Structure formats: structure tokens, C-alpha cells
PDB file of C-alpha atoms and ligand atoms in Angstrom:
ATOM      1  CA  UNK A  13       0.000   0.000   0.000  1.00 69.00           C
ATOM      2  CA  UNK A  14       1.254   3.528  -0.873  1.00 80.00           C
ATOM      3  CA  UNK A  15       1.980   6.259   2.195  1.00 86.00           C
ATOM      4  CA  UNK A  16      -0.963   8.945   1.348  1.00 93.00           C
ATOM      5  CA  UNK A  17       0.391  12.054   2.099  1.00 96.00           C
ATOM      6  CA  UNK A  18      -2.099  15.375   2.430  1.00 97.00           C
ATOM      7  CA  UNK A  19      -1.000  18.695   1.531  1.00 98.00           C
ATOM      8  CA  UNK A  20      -2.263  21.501   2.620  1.00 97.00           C
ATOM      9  CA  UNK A  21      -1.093  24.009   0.935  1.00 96.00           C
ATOM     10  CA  UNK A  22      -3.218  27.400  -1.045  1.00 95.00           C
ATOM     11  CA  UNK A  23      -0.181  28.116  -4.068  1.00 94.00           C
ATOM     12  CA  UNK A  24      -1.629  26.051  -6.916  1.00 94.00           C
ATOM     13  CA  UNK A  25       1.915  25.571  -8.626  1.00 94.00           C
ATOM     14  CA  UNK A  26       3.395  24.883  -5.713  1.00 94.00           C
ATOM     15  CA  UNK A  27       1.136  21.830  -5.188  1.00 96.00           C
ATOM     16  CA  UNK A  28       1.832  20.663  -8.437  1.00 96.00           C
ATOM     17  CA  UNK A  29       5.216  20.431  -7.758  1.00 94.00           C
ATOM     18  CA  UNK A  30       4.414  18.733  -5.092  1.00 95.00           C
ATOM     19  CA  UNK A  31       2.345  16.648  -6.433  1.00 96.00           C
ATOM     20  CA  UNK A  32       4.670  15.654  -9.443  1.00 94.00           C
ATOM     21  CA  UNK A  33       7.383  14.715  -6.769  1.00 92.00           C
ATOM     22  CA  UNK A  34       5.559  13.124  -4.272  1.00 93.00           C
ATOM     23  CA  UNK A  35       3.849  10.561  -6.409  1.00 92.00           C
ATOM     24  CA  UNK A  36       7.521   9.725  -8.576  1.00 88.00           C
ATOM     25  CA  UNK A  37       8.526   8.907  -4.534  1.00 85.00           C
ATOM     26  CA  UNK A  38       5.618   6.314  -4.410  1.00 85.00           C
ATOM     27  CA  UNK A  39       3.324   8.508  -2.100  1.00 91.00           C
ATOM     28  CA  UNK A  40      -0.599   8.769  -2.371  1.00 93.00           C
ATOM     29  CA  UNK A  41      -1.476  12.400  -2.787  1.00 97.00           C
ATOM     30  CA  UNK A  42      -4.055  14.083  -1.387  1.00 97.00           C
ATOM     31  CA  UNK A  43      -4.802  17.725  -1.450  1.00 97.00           C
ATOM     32  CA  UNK A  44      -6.406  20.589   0.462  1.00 97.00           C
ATOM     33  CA  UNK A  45      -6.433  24.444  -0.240  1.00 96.00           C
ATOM     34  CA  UNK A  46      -7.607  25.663   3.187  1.00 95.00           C
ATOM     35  CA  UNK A  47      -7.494  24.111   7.267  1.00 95.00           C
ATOM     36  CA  UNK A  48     -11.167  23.591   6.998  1.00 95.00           C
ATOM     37  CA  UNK A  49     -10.615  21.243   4.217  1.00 96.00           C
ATOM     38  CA  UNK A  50      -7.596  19.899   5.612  1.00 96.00           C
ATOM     39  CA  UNK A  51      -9.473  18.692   8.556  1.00 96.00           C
ATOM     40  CA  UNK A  52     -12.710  16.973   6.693  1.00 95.00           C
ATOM     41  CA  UNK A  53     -10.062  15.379   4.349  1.00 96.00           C
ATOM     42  CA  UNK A  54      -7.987  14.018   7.992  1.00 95.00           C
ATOM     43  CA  UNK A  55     -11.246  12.627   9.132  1.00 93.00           C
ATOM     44  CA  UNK A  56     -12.211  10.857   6.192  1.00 93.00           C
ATOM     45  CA  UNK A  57      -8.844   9.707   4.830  1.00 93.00           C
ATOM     46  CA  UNK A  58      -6.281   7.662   6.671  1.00 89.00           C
ATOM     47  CA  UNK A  59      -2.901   9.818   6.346  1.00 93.00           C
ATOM     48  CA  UNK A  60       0.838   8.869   7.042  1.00 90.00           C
ATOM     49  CA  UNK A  61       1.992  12.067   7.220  1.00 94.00           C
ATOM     50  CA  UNK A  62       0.791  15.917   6.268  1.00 96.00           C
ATOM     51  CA  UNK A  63       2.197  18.734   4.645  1.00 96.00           C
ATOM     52  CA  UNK A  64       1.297  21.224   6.339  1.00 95.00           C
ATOM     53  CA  UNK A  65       1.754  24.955   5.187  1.00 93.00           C
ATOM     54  CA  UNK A  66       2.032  28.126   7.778  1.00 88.00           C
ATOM     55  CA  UNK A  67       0.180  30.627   5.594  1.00 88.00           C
ATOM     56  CA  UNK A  68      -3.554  29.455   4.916  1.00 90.00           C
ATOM     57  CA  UNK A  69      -6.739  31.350   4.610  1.00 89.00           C
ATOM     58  CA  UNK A  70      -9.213  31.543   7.165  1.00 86.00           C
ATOM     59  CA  UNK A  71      -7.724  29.051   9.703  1.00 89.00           C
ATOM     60  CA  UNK A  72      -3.802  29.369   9.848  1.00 88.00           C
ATOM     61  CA  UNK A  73      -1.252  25.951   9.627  1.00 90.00           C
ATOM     62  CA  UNK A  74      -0.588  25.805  13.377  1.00 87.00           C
ATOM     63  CA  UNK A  75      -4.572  25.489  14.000  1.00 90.00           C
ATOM     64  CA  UNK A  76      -4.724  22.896  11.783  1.00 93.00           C
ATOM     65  CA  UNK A  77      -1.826  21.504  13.336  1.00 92.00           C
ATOM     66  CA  UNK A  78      -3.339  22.167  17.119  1.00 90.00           C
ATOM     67  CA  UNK A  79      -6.696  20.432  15.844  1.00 93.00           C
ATOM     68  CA  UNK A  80      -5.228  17.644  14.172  1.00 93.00           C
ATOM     69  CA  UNK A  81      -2.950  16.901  17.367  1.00 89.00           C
ATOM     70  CA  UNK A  82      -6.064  16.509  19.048  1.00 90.00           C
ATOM     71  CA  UNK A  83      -7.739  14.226  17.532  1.00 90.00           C
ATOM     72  CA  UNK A  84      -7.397  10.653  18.018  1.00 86.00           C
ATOM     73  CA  UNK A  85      -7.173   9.728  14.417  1.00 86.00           C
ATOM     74  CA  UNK A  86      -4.261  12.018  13.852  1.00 90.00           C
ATOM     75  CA  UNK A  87      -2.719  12.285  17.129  1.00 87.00           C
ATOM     76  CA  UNK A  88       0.273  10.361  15.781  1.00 84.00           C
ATOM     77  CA  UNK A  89       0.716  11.314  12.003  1.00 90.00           C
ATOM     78  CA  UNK A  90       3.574  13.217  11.644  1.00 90.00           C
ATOM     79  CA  UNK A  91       3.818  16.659  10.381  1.00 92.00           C
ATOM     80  CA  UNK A  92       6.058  18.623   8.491  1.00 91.00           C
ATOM     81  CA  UNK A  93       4.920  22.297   8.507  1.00 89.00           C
ATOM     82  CA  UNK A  94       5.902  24.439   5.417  1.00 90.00           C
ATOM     83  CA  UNK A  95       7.082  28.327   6.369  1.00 85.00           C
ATOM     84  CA  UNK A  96       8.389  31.514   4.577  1.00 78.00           C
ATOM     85  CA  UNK A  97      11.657  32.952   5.321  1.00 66.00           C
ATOM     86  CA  UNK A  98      11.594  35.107   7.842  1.00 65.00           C
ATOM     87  CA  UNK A  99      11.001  35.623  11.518  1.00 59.00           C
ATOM     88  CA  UNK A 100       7.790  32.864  10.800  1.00 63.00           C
ATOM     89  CA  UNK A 101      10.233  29.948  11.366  1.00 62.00           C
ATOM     90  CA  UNK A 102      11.311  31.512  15.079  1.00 60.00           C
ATOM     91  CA  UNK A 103       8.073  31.911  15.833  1.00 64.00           C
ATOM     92  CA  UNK A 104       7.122  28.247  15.367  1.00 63.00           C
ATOM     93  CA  UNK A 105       9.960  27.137  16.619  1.00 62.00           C
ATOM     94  CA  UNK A 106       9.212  28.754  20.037  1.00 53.00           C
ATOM     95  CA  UNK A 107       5.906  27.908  19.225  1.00 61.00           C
ATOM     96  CA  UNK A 108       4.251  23.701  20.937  1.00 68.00           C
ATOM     97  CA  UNK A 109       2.735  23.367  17.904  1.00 71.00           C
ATOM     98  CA  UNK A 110       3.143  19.466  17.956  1.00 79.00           C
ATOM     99  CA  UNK A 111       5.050  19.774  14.308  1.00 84.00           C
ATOM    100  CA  UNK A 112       7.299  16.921  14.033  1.00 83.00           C
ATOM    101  CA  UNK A 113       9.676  19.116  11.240  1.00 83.00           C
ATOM    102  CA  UNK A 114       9.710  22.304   9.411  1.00 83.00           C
ATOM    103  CA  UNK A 115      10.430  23.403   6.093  1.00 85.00           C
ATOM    104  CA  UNK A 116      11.296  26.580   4.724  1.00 85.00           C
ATOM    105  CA  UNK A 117      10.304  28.465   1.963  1.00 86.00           C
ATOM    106  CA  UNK A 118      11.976  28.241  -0.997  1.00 85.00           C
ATOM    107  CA  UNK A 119      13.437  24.923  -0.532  1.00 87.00           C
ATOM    108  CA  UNK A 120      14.409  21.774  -2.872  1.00 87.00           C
ATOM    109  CA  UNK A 121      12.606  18.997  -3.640  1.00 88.00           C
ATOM    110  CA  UNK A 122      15.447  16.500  -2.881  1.00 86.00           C
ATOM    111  CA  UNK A 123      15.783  18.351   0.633  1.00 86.00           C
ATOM    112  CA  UNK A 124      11.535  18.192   1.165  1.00 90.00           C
ATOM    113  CA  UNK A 125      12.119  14.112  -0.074  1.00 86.00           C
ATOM    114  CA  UNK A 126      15.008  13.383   2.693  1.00 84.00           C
ATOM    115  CA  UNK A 127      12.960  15.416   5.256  1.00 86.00           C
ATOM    116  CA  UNK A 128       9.768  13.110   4.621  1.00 87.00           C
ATOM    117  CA  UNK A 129      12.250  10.058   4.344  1.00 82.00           C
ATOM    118  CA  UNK A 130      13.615  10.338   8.115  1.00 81.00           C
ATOM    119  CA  UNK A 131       9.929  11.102   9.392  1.00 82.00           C
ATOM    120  CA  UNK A 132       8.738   8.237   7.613  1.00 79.00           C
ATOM    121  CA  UNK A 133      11.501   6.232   8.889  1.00 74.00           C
ATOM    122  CA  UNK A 134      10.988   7.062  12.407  1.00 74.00           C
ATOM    123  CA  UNK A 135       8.043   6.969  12.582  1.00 69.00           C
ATOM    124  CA  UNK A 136       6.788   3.521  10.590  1.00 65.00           C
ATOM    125  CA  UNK A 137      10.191   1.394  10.330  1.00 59.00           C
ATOM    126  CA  UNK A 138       9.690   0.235   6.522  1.00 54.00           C
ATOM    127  CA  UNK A 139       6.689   2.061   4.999  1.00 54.00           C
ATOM    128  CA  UNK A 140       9.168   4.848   3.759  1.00 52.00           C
ATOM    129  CA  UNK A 141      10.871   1.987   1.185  1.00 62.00           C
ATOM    130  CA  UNK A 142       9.590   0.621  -1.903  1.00 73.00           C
ATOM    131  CA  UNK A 143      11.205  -2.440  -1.742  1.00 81.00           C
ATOM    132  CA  UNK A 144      11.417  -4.866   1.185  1.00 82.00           C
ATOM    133  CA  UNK A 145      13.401  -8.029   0.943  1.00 83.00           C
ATOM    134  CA  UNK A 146      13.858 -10.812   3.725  1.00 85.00           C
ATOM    135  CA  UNK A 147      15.430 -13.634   2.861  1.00 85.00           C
ATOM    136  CA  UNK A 148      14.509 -14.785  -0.768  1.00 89.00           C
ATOM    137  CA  UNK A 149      10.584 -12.807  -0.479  1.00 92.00           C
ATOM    138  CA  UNK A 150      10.386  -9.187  -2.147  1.00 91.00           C
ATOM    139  CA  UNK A 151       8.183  -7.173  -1.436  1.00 90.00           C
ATOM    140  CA  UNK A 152       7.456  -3.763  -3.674  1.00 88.00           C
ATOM    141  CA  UNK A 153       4.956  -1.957  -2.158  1.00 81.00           C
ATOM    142  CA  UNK A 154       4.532   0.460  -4.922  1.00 77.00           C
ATOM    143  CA  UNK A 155       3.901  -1.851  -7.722  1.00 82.00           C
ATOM    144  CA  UNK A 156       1.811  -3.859  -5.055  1.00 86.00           C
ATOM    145  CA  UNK A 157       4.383  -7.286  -6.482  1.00 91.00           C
ATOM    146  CA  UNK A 158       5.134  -9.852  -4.551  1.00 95.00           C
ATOM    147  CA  UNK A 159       8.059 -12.370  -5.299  1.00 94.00           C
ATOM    148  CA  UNK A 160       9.707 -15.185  -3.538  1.00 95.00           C
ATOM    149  CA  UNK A 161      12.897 -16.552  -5.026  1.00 91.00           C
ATOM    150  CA  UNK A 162      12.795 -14.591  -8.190  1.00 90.00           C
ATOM    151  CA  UNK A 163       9.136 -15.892  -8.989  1.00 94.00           C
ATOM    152  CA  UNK A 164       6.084 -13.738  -8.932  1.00 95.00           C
ATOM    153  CA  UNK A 165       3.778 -14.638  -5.857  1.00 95.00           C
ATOM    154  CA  UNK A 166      -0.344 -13.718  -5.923  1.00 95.00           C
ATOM    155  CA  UNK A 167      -1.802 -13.036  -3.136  1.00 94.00           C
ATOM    156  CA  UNK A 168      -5.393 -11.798  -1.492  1.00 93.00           C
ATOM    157  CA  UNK A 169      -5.792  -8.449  -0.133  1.00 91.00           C
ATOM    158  CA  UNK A 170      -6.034  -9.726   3.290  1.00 93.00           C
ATOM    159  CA  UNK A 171      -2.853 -11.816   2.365  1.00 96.00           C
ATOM    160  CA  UNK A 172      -0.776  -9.384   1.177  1.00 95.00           C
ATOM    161  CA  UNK A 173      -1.610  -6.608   4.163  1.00 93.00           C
ATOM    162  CA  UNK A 174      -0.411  -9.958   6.525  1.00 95.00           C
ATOM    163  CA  UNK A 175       2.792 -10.375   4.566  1.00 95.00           C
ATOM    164  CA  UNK A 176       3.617  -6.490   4.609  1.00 91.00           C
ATOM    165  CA  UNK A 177       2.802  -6.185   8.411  1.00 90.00           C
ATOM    166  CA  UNK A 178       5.344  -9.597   8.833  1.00 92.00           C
ATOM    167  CA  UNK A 179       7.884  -8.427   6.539  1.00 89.00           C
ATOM    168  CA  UNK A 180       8.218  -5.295   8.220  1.00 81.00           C
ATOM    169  CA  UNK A 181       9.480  -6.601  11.155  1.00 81.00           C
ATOM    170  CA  UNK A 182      11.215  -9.991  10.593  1.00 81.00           C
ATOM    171  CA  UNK A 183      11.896 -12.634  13.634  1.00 83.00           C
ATOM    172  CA  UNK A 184       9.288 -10.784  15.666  1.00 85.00           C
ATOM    173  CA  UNK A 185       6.910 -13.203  16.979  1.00 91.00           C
ATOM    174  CA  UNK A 186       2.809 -11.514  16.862  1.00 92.00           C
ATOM    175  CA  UNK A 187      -0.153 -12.976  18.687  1.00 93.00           C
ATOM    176  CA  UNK A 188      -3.241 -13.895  16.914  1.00 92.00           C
ATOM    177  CA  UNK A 189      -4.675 -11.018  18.800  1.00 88.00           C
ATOM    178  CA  UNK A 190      -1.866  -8.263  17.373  1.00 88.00           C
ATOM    179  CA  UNK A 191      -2.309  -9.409  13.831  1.00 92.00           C
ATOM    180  CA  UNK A 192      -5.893  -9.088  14.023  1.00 89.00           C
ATOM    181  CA  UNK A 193      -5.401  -5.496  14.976  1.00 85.00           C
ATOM    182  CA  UNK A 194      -2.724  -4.508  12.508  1.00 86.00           C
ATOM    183  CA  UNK A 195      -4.551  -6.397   9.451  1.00 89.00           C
ATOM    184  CA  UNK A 196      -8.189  -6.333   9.965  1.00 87.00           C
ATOM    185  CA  UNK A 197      -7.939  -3.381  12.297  1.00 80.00           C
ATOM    186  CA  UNK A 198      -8.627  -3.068  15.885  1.00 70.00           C
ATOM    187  CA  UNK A 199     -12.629  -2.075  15.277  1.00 70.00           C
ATOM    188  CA  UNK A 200     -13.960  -5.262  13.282  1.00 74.00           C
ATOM    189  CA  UNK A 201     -15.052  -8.326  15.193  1.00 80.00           C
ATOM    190  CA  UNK A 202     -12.393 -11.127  13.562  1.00 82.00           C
ATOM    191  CA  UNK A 203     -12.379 -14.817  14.954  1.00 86.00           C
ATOM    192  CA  UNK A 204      -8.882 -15.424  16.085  1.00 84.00           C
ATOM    193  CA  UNK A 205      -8.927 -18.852  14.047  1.00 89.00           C
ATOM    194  CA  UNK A 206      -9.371 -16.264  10.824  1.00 92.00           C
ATOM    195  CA  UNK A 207      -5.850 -14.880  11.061  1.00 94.00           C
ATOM    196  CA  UNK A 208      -5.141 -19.061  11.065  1.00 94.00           C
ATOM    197  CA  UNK A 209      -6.507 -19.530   7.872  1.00 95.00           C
ATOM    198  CA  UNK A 210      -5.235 -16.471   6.493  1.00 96.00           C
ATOM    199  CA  UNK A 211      -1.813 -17.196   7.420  1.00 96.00           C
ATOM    200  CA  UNK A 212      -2.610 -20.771   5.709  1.00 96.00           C
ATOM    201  CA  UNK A 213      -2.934 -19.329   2.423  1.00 96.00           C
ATOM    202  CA  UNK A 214       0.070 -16.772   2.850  1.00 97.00           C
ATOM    203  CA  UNK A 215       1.853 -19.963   3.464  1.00 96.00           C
ATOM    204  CA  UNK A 216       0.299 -21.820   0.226  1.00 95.00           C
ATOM    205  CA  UNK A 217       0.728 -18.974  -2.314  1.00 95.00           C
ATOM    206  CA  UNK A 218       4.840 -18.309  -0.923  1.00 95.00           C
ATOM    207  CA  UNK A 219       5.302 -22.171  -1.382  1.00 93.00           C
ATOM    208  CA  UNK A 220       7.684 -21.626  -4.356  1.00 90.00           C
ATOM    209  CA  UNK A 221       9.367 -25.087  -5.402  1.00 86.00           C
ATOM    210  CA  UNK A 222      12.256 -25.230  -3.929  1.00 86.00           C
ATOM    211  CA  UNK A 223      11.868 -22.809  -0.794  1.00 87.00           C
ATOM    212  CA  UNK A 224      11.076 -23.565   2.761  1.00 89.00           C
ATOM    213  CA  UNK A 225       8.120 -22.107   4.841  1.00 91.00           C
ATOM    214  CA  UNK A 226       9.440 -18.460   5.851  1.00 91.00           C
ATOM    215  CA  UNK A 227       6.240 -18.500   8.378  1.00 93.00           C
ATOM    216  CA  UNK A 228       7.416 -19.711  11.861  1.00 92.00           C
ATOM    217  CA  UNK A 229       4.309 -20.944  14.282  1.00 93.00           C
ATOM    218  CA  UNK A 230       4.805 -20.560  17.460  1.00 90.00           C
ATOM    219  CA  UNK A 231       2.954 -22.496  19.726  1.00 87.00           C
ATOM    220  CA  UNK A 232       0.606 -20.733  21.733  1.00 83.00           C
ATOM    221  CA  UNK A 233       2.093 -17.497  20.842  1.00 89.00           C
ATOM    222  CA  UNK A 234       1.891 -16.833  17.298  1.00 93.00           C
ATOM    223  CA  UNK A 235       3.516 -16.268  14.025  1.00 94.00           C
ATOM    224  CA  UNK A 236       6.667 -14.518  12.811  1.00 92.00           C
ATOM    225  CA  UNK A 237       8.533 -13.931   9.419  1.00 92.00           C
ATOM    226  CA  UNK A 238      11.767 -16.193   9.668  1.00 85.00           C
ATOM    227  CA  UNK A 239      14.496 -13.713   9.082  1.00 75.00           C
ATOM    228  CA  UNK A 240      16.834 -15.468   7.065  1.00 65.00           C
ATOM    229  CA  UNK A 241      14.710 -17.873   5.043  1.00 52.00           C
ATOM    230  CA  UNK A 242      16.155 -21.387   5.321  1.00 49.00           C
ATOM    231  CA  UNK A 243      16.221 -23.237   1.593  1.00 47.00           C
ATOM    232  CA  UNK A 244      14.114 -26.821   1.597  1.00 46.00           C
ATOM    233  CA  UNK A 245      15.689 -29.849   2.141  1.00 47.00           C
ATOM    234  CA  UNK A 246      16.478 -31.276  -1.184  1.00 45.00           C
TER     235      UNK A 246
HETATM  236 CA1   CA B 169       0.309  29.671   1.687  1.00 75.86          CA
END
């Protein structure tokens, strides 16, 4: 799944640019001219991280920031704020506005890209790369392609959001329980024995000949990504 990214930002060109970048990085891109917007689009959309600029009409960048902060739904998503040059970036600075980096005005794309990188990187291990490979399983998240020893793997939606939650963190052992959450999410009644059969078909579709199961059960406690994928016995 691709990182959606909001921007909120009023200078039209300037979002195009934005845009143009953001999506050649992989990122979903959503937009919003104003703070009112920006806040119906943050509590209908599920965002990774926002773009946030200083100078908006009617409600300014750090009251979007301040309302988005308290939210529950966006408590945690980081956000860059965008400023001018000028005595603006003090001012935030000195300024709890809950802003997890700032920007200044002009700057380059390849600095903006970096800046979004390390946030990304903090703040969700793994989400900020394209490509994920453990052991002999690849996993590019912005083609959506699976592949497991150089062979092209299809799996489900419900599959595919198990194998990028495993993949992110390899060796870790996760309950039943903590899968449920991260897959299905937290709000939706799921039997347990559903993330069994679910990891039974992750299993099936990586079953390339000539690989070993990279799924490790552990009894009573759950399942984890094997680390370094051990080949099958021949
Ligand atoms: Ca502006």
C-alpha cells in the first residue's frame, strides 16, 4: 500500500510540484487548499503524514496543526509544517505546535524528499521503502508485487496486508490477537482462528518449489517472518 500524504497548501503551482514529486517517490497524494478542508479530508482519509503549510486562509497551519494533534485519528501522524523565510520559522519554533519538522520556503525537492524520508523512517520502520526483501521474499509496495525466489507470488488483499505487516518486522513473533489489529484493524469483530486460515494461504501462495516455509508458528504465541529464510531440504 502507498503512504498517502495530504497537503495543505493554497499556491496552486506549488502543489503541483508537489504533487509531481511526491507521487515519482511512491506517495498517495491528497490535497487541500484551506485548514477547513484539511481537517474533513484528515477525518475521512487515513494519512501517514501531512504537509502542512504556515500561511492558509481563514484558519492558519498551526490550528490545523493544534486540531489535528487533538484528535485521536491524527494524534500520531507526523507533520512537516511548510514556512516563509523570515522571523515565521522563530516563531514556530518557540511555538508547541506538535510539528514533528519544518520546512522553509523556498526549498528543494530532494531536501523536502530526505525530510519526509527520516519522518517516515521514524516513525513507521519500513513504509518509507519501496522495496522490502527478507530472505529470498520481495516485497514492492509500490507496484503492489510480490516475489519469492525470483518468482512472482499472488496473493489476497487480506494476504498481502499480513505479509507487509510480517515483513516489516522480521523474527518478531505476533499474537493472533496483534495481527488481528494490525490487518483487519482493531474495530472489526475477527475470529482469532481467521488470522489461522489467512496465514494458511500466505503460506500456500509463498510455497515456491524449492523454498522452505518463511512463516514460523509458534505455539501458543503466534507467528513470525523467519528472518533469514532457510532453503528446503532437497
Ligand atoms: Ca500559503
Amino acid at each position: 500500500m502507498k503512504p498517502s500524504v495530504l497537503v495543505v497548501e493554497d499556491e496552486g503551482a506549488l502543489v503541483t510540484l508537489l504533487r509531481y514529486n511526491l507521487e515519482r517517490e511512491g506517495y498517495r497524494v491528497l490535497e487541500a487548499q484551506d485548514g477547513e478542508e484539511a481537517l474533513l479530508v484528515a477525518a475521512e482519509e487515513k494519512l501517514d503524514l501531512v504537509l502542512l503549510d504556515w500561511m492558509l486562509p481563514q484558519l492558519s497551519g498551526i490550528e490545523v496543526c493544534r486540531r489535528l494533534r487533538g484528535r485521536q485519528e491524527t494524534r500520531n501522524v507526523p507533520i512537516i509544517m511548510l514556512t516563509a523565510r523570515g522571523e515565521e520559522t522563530d516563531r514556530i519554533r518557540g511555538l508547541d505546535t506538535g510539528a514533528d519538522d519544518y520546512l522553509t520556503k523556498p526549498f528543494s525537492m530532494t531536501e523536502l524528499m530526505a525530510r519526509l524520508r527520516a519522518v517516515m523512517r521514524r516513525i513507521r520502520p519500513g513504509l518509507a521503502e519501496d522495496t522490502i526483501t527478507v530472505g529470498d521474499i520481495e516485497m514492492d509496495r509500490a507496484a503492489h508485487r510480490v516475489r519469492r525466489a525470483a518468482k512472482e507470488v499472488h496473493l489476497g488483499p487480506t494476504e498481502y496486508k499480513l505479509l507487509d505487516h510480517l515483513i516489516q518486522h522480521p523474527g518478531r513473533v505476533f499474537s493472533r490477537e496483534q495481527l488481528l489489529d494490525a490487518v483487519w484493524g482493531s474495530d472489526v469483530y475477527v475470529e482469532a482462528r481467521t488470522v489461522d486460515v489467512h496465514v494458511g494461504r500466505l503460506r500456500k501462495a509463498l510455497s515456491v518449489e524449492g523454498t522452505g516455509d518463511p512463516i514460523r508458528t509458534v505455539r501458543s504465541a503466534g507467528y513470525a517472518l523467519e528472518d533469514s529464510v532457510v532453503p528446503a531440504p532437497v
